[in-house]
Tab-separated table of C-alpha atoms and ligand atoms in Angstrom:
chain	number	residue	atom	x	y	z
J	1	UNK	CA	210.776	-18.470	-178.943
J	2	UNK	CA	214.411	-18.610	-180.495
J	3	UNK	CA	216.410	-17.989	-177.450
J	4	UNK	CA	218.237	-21.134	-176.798
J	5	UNK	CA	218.059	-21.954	-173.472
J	6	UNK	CA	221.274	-23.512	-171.796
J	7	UNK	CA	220.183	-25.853	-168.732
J	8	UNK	CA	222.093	-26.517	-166.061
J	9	UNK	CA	220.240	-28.897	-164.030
J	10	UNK	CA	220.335	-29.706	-160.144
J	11	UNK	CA	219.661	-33.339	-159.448
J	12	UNK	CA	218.476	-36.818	-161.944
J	13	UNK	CA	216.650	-38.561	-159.543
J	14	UNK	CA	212.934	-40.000	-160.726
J	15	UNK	CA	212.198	-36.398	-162.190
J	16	UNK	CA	215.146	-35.046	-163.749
J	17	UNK	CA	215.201	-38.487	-165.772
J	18	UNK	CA	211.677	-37.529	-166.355
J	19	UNK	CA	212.585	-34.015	-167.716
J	20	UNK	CA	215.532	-35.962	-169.576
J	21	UNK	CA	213.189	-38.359	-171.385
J	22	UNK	CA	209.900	-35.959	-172.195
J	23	UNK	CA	212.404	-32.949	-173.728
J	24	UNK	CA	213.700	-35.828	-176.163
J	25	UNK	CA	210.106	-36.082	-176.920
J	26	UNK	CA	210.505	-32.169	-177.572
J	27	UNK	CA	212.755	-31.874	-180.639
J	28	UNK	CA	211.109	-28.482	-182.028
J	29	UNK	CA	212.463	-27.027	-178.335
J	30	UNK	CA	215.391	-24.777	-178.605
J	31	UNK	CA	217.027	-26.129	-175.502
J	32	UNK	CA	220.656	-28.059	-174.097
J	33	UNK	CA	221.062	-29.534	-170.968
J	34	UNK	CA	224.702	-28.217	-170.519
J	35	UNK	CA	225.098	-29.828	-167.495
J	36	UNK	CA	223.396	-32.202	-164.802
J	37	UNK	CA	224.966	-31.878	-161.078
J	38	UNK	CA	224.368	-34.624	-158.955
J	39	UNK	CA	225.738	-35.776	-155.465
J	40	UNK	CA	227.603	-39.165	-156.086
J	41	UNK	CA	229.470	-40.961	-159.003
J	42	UNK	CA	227.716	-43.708	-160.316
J	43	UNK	CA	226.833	-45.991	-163.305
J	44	UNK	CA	224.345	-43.926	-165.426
J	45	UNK	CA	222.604	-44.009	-169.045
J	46	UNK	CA	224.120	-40.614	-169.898
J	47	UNK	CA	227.894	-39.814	-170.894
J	48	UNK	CA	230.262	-38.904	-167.943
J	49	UNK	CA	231.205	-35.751	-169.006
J	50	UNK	CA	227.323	-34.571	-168.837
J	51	UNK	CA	227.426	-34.511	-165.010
J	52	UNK	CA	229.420	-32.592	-163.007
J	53	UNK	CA	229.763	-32.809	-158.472
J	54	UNK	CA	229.782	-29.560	-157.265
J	55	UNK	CA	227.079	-26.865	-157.705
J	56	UNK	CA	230.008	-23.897	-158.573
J	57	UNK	CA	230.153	-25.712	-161.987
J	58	UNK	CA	226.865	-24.880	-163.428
J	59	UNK	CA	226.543	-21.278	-161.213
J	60	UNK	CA	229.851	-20.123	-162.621
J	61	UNK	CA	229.260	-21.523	-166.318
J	62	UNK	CA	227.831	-18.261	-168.114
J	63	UNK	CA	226.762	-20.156	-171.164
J	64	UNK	CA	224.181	-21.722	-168.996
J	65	UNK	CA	221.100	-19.091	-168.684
J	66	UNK	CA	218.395	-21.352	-167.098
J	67	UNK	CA	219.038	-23.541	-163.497
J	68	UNK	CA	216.550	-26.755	-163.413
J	69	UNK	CA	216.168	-27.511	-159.382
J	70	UNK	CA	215.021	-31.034	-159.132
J	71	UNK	CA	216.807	-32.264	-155.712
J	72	UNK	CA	214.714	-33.291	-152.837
J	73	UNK	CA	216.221	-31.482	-149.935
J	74	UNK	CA	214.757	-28.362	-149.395
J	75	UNK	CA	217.934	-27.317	-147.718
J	76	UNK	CA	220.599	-28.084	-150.449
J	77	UNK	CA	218.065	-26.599	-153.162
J	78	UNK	CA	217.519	-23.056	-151.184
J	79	UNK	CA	221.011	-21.899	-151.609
J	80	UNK	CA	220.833	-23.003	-155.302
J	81	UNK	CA	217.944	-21.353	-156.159
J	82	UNK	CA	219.485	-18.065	-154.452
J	83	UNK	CA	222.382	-17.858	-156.187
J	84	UNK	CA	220.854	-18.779	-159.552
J	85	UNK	CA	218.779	-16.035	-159.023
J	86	UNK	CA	221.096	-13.828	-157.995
J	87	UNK	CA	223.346	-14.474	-161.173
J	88	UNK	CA	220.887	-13.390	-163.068
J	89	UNK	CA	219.947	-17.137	-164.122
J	90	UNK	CA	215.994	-18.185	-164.283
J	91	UNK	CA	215.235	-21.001	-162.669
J	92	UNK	CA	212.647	-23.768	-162.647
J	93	UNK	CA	211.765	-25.962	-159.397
J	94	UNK	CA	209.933	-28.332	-158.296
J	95	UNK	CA	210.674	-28.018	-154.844
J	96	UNK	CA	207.585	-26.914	-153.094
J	97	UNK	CA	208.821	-26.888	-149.564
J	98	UNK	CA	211.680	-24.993	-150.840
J	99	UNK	CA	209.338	-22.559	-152.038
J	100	UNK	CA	206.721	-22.234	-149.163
J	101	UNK	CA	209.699	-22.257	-146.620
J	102	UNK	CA	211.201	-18.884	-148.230
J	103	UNK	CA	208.104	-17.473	-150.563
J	104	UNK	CA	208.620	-13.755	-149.788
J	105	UNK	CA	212.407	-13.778	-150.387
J	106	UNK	CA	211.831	-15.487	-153.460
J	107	UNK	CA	209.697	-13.447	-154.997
J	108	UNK	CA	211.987	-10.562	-153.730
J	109	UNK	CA	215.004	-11.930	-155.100
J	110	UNK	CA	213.322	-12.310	-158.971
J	111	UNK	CA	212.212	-8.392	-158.516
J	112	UNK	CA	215.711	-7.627	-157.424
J	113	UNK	CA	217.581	-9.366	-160.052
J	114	UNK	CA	214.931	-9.069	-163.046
J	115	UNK	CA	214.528	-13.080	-163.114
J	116	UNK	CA	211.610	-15.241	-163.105
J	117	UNK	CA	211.789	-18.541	-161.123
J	118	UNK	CA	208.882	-20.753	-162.523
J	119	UNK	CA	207.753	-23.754	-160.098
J	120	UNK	CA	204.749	-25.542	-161.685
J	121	UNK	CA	206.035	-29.260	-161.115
J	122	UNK	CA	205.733	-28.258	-157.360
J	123	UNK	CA	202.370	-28.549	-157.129
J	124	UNK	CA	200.023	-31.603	-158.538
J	125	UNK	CA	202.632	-32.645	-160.603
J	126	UNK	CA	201.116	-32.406	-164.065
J	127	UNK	CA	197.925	-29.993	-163.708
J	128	UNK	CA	198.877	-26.557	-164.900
J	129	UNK	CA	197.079	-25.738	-161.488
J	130	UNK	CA	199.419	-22.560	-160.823
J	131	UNK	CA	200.058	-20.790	-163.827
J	132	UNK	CA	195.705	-21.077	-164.208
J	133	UNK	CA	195.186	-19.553	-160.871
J	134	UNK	CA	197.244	-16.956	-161.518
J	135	UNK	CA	196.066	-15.886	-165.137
J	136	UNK	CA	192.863	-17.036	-165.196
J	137	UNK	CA	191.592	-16.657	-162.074
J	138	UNK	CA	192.930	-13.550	-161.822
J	139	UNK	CA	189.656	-11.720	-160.356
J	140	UNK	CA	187.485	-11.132	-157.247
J	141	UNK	CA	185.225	-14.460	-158.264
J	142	UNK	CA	187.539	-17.085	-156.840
J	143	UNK	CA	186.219	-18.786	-153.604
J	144	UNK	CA	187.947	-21.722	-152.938
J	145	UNK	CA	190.300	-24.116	-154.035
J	146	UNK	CA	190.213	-27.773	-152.417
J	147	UNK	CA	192.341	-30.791	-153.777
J	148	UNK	CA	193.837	-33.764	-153.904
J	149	UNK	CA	197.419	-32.546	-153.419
J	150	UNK	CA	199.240	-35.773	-152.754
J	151	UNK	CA	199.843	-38.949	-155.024
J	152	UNK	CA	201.290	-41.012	-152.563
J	153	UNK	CA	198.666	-40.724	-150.055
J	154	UNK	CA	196.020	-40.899	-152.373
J	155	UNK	CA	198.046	-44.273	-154.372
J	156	UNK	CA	197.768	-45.519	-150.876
J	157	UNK	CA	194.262	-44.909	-150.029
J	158	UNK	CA	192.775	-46.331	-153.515
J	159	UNK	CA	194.897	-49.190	-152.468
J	160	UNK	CA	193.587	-49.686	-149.420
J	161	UNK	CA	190.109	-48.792	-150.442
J	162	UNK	CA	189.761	-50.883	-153.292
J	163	UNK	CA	192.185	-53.649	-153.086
J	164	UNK	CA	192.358	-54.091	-149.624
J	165	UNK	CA	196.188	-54.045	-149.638
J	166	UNK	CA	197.978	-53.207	-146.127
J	167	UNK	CA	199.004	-49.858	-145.576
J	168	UNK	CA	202.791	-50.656	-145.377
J	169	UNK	CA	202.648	-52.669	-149.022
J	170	UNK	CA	200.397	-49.868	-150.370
J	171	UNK	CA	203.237	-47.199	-148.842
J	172	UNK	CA	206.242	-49.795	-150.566
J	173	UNK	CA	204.874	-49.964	-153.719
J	174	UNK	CA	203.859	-45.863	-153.812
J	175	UNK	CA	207.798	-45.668	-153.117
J	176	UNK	CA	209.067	-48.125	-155.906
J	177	UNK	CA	206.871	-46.194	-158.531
J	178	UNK	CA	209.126	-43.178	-157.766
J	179	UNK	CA	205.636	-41.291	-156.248
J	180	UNK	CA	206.763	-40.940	-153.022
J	181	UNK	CA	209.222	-37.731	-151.285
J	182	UNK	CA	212.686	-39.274	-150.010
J	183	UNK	CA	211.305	-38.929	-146.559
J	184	UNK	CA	207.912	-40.608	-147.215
J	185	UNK	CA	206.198	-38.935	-144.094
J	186	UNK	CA	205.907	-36.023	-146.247
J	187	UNK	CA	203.455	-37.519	-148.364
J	188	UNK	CA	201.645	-39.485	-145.755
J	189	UNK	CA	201.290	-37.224	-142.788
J	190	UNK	CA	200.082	-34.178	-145.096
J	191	UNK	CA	203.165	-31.851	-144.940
J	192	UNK	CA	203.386	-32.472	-148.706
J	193	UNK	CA	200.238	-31.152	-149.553
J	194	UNK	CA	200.839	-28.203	-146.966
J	195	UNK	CA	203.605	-27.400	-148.600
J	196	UNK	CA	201.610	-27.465	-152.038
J	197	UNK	CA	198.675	-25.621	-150.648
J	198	UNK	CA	200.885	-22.748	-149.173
J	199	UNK	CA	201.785	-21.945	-152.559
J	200	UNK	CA	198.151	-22.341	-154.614
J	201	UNK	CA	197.410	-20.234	-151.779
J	202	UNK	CA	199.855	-17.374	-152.776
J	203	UNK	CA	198.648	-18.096	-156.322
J	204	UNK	CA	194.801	-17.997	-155.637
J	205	UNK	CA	195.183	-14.847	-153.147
J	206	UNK	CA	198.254	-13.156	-153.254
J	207	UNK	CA	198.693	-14.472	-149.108
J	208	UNK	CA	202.110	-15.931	-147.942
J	209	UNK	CA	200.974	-17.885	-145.386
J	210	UNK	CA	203.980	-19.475	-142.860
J	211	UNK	CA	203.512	-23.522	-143.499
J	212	UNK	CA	204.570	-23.909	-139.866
J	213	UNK	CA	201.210	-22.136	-138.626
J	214	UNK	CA	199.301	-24.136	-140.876
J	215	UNK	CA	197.189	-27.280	-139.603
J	216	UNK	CA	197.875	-30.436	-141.179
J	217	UNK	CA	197.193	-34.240	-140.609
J	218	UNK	CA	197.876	-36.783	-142.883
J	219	UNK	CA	196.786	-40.891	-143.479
J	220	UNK	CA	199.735	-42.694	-141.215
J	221	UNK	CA	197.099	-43.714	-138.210
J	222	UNK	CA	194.419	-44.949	-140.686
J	223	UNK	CA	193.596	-48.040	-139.686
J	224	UNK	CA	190.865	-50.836	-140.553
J	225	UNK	CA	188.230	-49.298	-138.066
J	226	UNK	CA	188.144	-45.675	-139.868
J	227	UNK	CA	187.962	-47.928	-143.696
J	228	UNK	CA	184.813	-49.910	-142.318
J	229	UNK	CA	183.451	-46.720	-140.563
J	230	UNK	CA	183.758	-45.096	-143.902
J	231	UNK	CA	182.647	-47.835	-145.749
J	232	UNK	CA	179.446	-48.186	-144.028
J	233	UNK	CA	178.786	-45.053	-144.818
J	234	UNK	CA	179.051	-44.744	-148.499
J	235	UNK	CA	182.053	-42.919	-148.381
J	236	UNK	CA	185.443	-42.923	-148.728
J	237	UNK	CA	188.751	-41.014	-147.051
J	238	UNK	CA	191.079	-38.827	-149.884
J	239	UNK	CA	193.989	-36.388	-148.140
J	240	UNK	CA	192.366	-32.959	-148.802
J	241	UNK	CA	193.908	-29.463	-148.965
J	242	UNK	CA	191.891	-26.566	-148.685
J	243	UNK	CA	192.001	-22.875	-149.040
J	244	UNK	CA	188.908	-21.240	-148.835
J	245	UNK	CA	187.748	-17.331	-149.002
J	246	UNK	CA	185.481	-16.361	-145.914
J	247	UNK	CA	182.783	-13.704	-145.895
J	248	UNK	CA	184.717	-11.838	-143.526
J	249	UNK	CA	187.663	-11.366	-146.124
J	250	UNK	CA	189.786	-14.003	-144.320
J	251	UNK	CA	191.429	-17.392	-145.665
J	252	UNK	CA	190.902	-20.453	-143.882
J	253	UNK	CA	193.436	-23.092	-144.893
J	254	UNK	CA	194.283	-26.963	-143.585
J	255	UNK	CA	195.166	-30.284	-145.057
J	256	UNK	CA	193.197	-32.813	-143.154
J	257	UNK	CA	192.092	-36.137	-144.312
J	258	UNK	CA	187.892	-35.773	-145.203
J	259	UNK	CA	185.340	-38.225	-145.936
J	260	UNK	CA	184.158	-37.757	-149.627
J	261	UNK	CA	180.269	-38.675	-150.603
J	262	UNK	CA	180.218	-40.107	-154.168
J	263	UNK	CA	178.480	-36.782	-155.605
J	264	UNK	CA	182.064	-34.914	-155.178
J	265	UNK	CA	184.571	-34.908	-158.070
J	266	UNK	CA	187.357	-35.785	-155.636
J	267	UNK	CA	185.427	-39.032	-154.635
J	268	UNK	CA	186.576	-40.944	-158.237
J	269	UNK	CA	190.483	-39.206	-158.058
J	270	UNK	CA	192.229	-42.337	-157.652
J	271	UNK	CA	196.117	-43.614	-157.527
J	272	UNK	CA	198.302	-40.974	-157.834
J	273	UNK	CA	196.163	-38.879	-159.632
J	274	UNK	CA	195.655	-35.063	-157.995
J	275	UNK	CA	192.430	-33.352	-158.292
J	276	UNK	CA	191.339	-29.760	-158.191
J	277	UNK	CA	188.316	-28.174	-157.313
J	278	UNK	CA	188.136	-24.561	-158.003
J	279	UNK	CA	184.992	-22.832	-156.753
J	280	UNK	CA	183.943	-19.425	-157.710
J	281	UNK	CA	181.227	-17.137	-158.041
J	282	UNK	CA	179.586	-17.328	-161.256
J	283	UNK	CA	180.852	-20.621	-162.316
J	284	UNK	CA	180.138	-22.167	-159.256
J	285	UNK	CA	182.704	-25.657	-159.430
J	286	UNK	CA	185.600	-26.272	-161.854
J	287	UNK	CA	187.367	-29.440	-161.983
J	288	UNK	CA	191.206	-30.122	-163.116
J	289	UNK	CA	192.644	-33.622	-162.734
J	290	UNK	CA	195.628	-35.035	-163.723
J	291	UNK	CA	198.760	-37.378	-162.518
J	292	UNK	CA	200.038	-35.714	-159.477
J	293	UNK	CA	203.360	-37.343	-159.230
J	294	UNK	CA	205.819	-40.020	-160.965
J	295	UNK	CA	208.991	-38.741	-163.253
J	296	UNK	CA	207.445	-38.478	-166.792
J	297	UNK	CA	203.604	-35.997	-165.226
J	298	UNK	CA	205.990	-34.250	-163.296
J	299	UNK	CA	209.052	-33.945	-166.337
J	300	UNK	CA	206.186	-32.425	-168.128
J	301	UNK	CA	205.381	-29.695	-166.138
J	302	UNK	CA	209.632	-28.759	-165.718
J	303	UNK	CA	209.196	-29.040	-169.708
J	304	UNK	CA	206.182	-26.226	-169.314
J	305	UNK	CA	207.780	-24.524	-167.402
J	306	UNK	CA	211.065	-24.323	-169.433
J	307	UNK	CA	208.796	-23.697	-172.307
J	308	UNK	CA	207.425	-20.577	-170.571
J	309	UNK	CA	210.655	-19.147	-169.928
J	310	UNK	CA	211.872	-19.404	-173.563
J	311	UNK	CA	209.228	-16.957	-174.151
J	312	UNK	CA	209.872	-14.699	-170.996
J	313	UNK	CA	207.184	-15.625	-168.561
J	314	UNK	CA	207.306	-14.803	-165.440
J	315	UNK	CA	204.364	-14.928	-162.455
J	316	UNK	CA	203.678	-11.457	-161.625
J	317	UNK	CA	201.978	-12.611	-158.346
J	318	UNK	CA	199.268	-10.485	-159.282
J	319	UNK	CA	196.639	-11.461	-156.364
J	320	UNK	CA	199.330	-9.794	-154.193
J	321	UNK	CA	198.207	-6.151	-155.600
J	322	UNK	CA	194.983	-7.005	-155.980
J	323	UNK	CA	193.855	-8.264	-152.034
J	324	UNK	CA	194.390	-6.436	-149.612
J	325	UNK	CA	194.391	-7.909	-146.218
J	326	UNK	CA	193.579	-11.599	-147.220
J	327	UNK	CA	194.628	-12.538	-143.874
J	328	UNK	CA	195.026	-15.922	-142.995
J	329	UNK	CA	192.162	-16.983	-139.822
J	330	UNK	CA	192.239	-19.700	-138.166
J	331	UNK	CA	189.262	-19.487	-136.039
J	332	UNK	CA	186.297	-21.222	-137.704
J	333	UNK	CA	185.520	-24.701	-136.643
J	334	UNK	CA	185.023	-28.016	-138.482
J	335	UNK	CA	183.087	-31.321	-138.003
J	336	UNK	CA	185.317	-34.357	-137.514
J	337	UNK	CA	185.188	-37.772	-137.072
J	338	UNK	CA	187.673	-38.493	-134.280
J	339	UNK	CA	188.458	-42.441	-133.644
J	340	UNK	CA	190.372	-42.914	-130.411
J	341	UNK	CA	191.315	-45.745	-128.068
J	342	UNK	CA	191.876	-43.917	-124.631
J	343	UNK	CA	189.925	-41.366	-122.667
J	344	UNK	CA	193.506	-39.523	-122.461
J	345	UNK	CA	193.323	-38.975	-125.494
J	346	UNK	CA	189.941	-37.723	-126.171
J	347	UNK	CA	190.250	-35.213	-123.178
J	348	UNK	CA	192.762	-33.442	-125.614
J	349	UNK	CA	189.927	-32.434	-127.921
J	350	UNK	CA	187.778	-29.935	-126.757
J	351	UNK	CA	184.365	-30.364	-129.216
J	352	UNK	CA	181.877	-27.278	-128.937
J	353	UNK	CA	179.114	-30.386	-129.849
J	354	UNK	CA	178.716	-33.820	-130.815
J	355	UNK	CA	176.035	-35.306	-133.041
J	356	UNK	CA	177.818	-39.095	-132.843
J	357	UNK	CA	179.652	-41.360	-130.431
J	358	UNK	CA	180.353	-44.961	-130.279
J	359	UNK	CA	182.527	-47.080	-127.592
J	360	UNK	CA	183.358	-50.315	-128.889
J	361	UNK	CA	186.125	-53.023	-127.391
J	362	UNK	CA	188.682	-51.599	-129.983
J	363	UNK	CA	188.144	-48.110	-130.505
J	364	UNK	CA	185.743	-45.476	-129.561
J	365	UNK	CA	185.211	-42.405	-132.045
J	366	UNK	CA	183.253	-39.401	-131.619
J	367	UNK	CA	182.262	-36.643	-134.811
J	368	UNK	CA	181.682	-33.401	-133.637
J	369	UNK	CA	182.395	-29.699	-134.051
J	370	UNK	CA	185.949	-28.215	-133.052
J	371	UNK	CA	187.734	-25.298	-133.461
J	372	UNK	CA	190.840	-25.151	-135.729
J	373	UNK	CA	192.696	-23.351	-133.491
J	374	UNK	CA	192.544	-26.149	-130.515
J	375	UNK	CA	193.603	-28.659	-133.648
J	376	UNK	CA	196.203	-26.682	-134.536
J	377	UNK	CA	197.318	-26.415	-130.773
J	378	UNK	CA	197.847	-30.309	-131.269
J	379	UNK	CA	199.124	-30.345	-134.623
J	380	UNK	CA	202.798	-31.396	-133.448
J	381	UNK	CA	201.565	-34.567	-131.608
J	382	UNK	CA	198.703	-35.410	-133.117
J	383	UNK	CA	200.303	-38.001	-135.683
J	384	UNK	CA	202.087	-39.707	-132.562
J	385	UNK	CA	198.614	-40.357	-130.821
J	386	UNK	CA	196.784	-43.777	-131.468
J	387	UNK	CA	193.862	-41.934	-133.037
J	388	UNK	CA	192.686	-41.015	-136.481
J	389	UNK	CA	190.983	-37.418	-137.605
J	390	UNK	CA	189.021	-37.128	-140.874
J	391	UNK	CA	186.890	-33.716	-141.695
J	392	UNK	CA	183.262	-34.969	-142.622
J	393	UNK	CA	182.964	-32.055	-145.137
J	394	UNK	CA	179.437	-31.844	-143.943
J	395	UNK	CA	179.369	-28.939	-141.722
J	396	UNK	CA	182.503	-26.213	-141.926
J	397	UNK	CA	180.850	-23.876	-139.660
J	398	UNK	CA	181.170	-20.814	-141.910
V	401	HSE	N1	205.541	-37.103	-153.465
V	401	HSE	C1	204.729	-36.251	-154.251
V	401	HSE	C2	203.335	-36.849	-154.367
V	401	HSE	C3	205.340	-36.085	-155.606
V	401	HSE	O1	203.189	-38.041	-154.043
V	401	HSE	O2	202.411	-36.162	-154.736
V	401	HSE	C4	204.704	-35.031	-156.450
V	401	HSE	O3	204.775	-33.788	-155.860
């Protein structure tokens, strides 16, 4: 534990301040942050001579032996993380569409090199969801892991929900808290949790799966119509992630928004808290829950993270030997609720059945059963069409 560890880290937006402030709060930790490399000059709480402008200052420093990624573009942080790794530096990110972008040249490039890039602040911010799925449930018993994945969206919904705030003020204030991505449509049309998912999904069975070929759907057509219909019914709508074990030794995996009865532990997950459901056989549910995003949850799991390394851990990915052929299938089908305005529209979905349907002056909607596969056909316009898609949970066909 008596390495020191020399930081350099990439980025002081609303987490690397967070990492700044909770390792104060760490004085027993045998760490420096040597240097902080950010884009632009400006005013800051820190000395000057702390931050440097281009990236060649902290991969060419050879007192520094640990690179801290904390910058939102995926793009800017790849070639970082590469040539941190490649340097023979560790690295910790929270960059989790960096990650399940380029997951199997990642993990190559820590083999090659003999480093160990830990990334537990990219996924539910402060819920040591990763580094448990790998050690703990390291076994044939897992079944499924579902979640809250997203503090924004979920911010936004309890907001909504319970306060009856619009959407757009709900979104605002999600932003000024520092919870939301740059880009904001991360968060709210589910590529956020997609990106998150892709890598519990590595975590829980040793699959890569390509985000691209992933469904996802997210909360940005929600609109009054889909809160009453929800309301009415007891329940209410949370952004879900799923990855789930089928008895044909597939994965099924999506990020859709579901309606959640009150007797599901996701149902009282509220602001930007994340919750995790791990299912298994034996233990049937587990429940981990936690604040998903905001600088000081998500500093803390960088500070785990660094703590980790000072005592050489690395993820061994050991799902990846253990599966074999934990292929990723994306032909089961699901019961949704699907509120629409024009017949167009509809004609897009193709339901095997439907058990409800409503016209009304405003909106129509229909729940029935529909393949994955057709959704995912229409995952690239589906957020541009004036309907809204929710699983009901109640029926996945397998
Ligand atoms: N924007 C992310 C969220 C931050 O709202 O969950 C944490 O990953």
């Amino acid at each position: 534990m008596n390495k020191k560890l020399k930081i350099g880290l990439f980025g002081f937006g609303v987490v690397g301040q967070g990492l700044y402030d909770v390792l104060k709060k760490s004085p027993a930790l045998n760490v420096e942050i040597v240097s902080i490399c950010v884009k632009n000059k400006k005013e800051r709480s820190l000395p000057e001579e702390l931050f440097c402008y281009s990236p060649e200052d902290i991969l060419s420093n050879k007192d520094i032996n640990l690179v801290v990624e904390l910058i939102s573009d995926a793009d800017e942080a790849y070639p970082i993380v590469k040539r941190s790794l490649e340097l023979g530096k560790n690295v910790v990110s929270a960059n989790k569409k960096m990650i399940a972008e380029n997951f199997a040249e990642l993990i190559q490039l820590q083999k090659d090199h003999n480093v160990s890039l830990l990334y537990e602040a990219s996924a539910c911010g402060s819920i040591p969801v990763i580094r448990n799925l790998e050690e703990y449930y390291d076994n044939d018993l897992l079944l499924s892991v579902t979640g809250i994945l997203n503090g924004s969206s979920n911010y936004i919904l309890t907001k909504i929900f319970d306060h009856n705030k619009p959407y757009n003020e709900a979104l605002k204030e999600a932003q000024d808290l520092g919870f939301a991505e740059a880009d904001p449509t991360f968060d709210v049309d589910g590529f956020d949790a997609l990106f998150k998912l892709v890598i519990l999904t590595a975590h829980s069975f040793g699959t890569i799966v390509n985000p691209e070929g992933v469904l996802n759907y997210g909360i940005s057509n929600i609109s009054d119509f889909d809160i009453n219909y929800a309301k009415e019914k007891g329940f209410k709508i949370k952004l879900v992630g799923q990855v789930e074990r089928l008895e044909n030794n597939k994965l099924s995996l999506f990020v859709l928004p579901r309606l959640v009865n009150r007797d599901k532990y996701i149902y009282n997950v509220e602001d930007e808290f994340n919750g995790v459901v791990v299912k298994g056989l034996a233990y049937d549910k587990q429940f981990m829950f936690g604040k998903g995003a905001g600088g000081h949850p998500t500093g803390s799991a960088v500070l785990s993270d660094i703590t980790a390394l000072a005592h050489d851990y690395r993820y061994e990915y050991k799902k990846m030997n253990y599966y074999t052929n934990l292929d990723y299938d994306k032909s089961g089908s699901i019961e949704i609720y699907l509120r629409y305005k024009n017949e167009s529209d509809l004609s897009k979905f193709d339901f095997a059945s439907i058990t409800e349907s409503y016209s009304g002056p405003l909106y129509n909607y229909k729940v029935g059963l529909i393949s994955i596969e057709k959704l995912l056909q229409l995952k690239n316009d589906l957020r541009y069409m004036d309907i809204f898609i929710a699983v009901t949970g109640k029926t996945l066909s397998y």
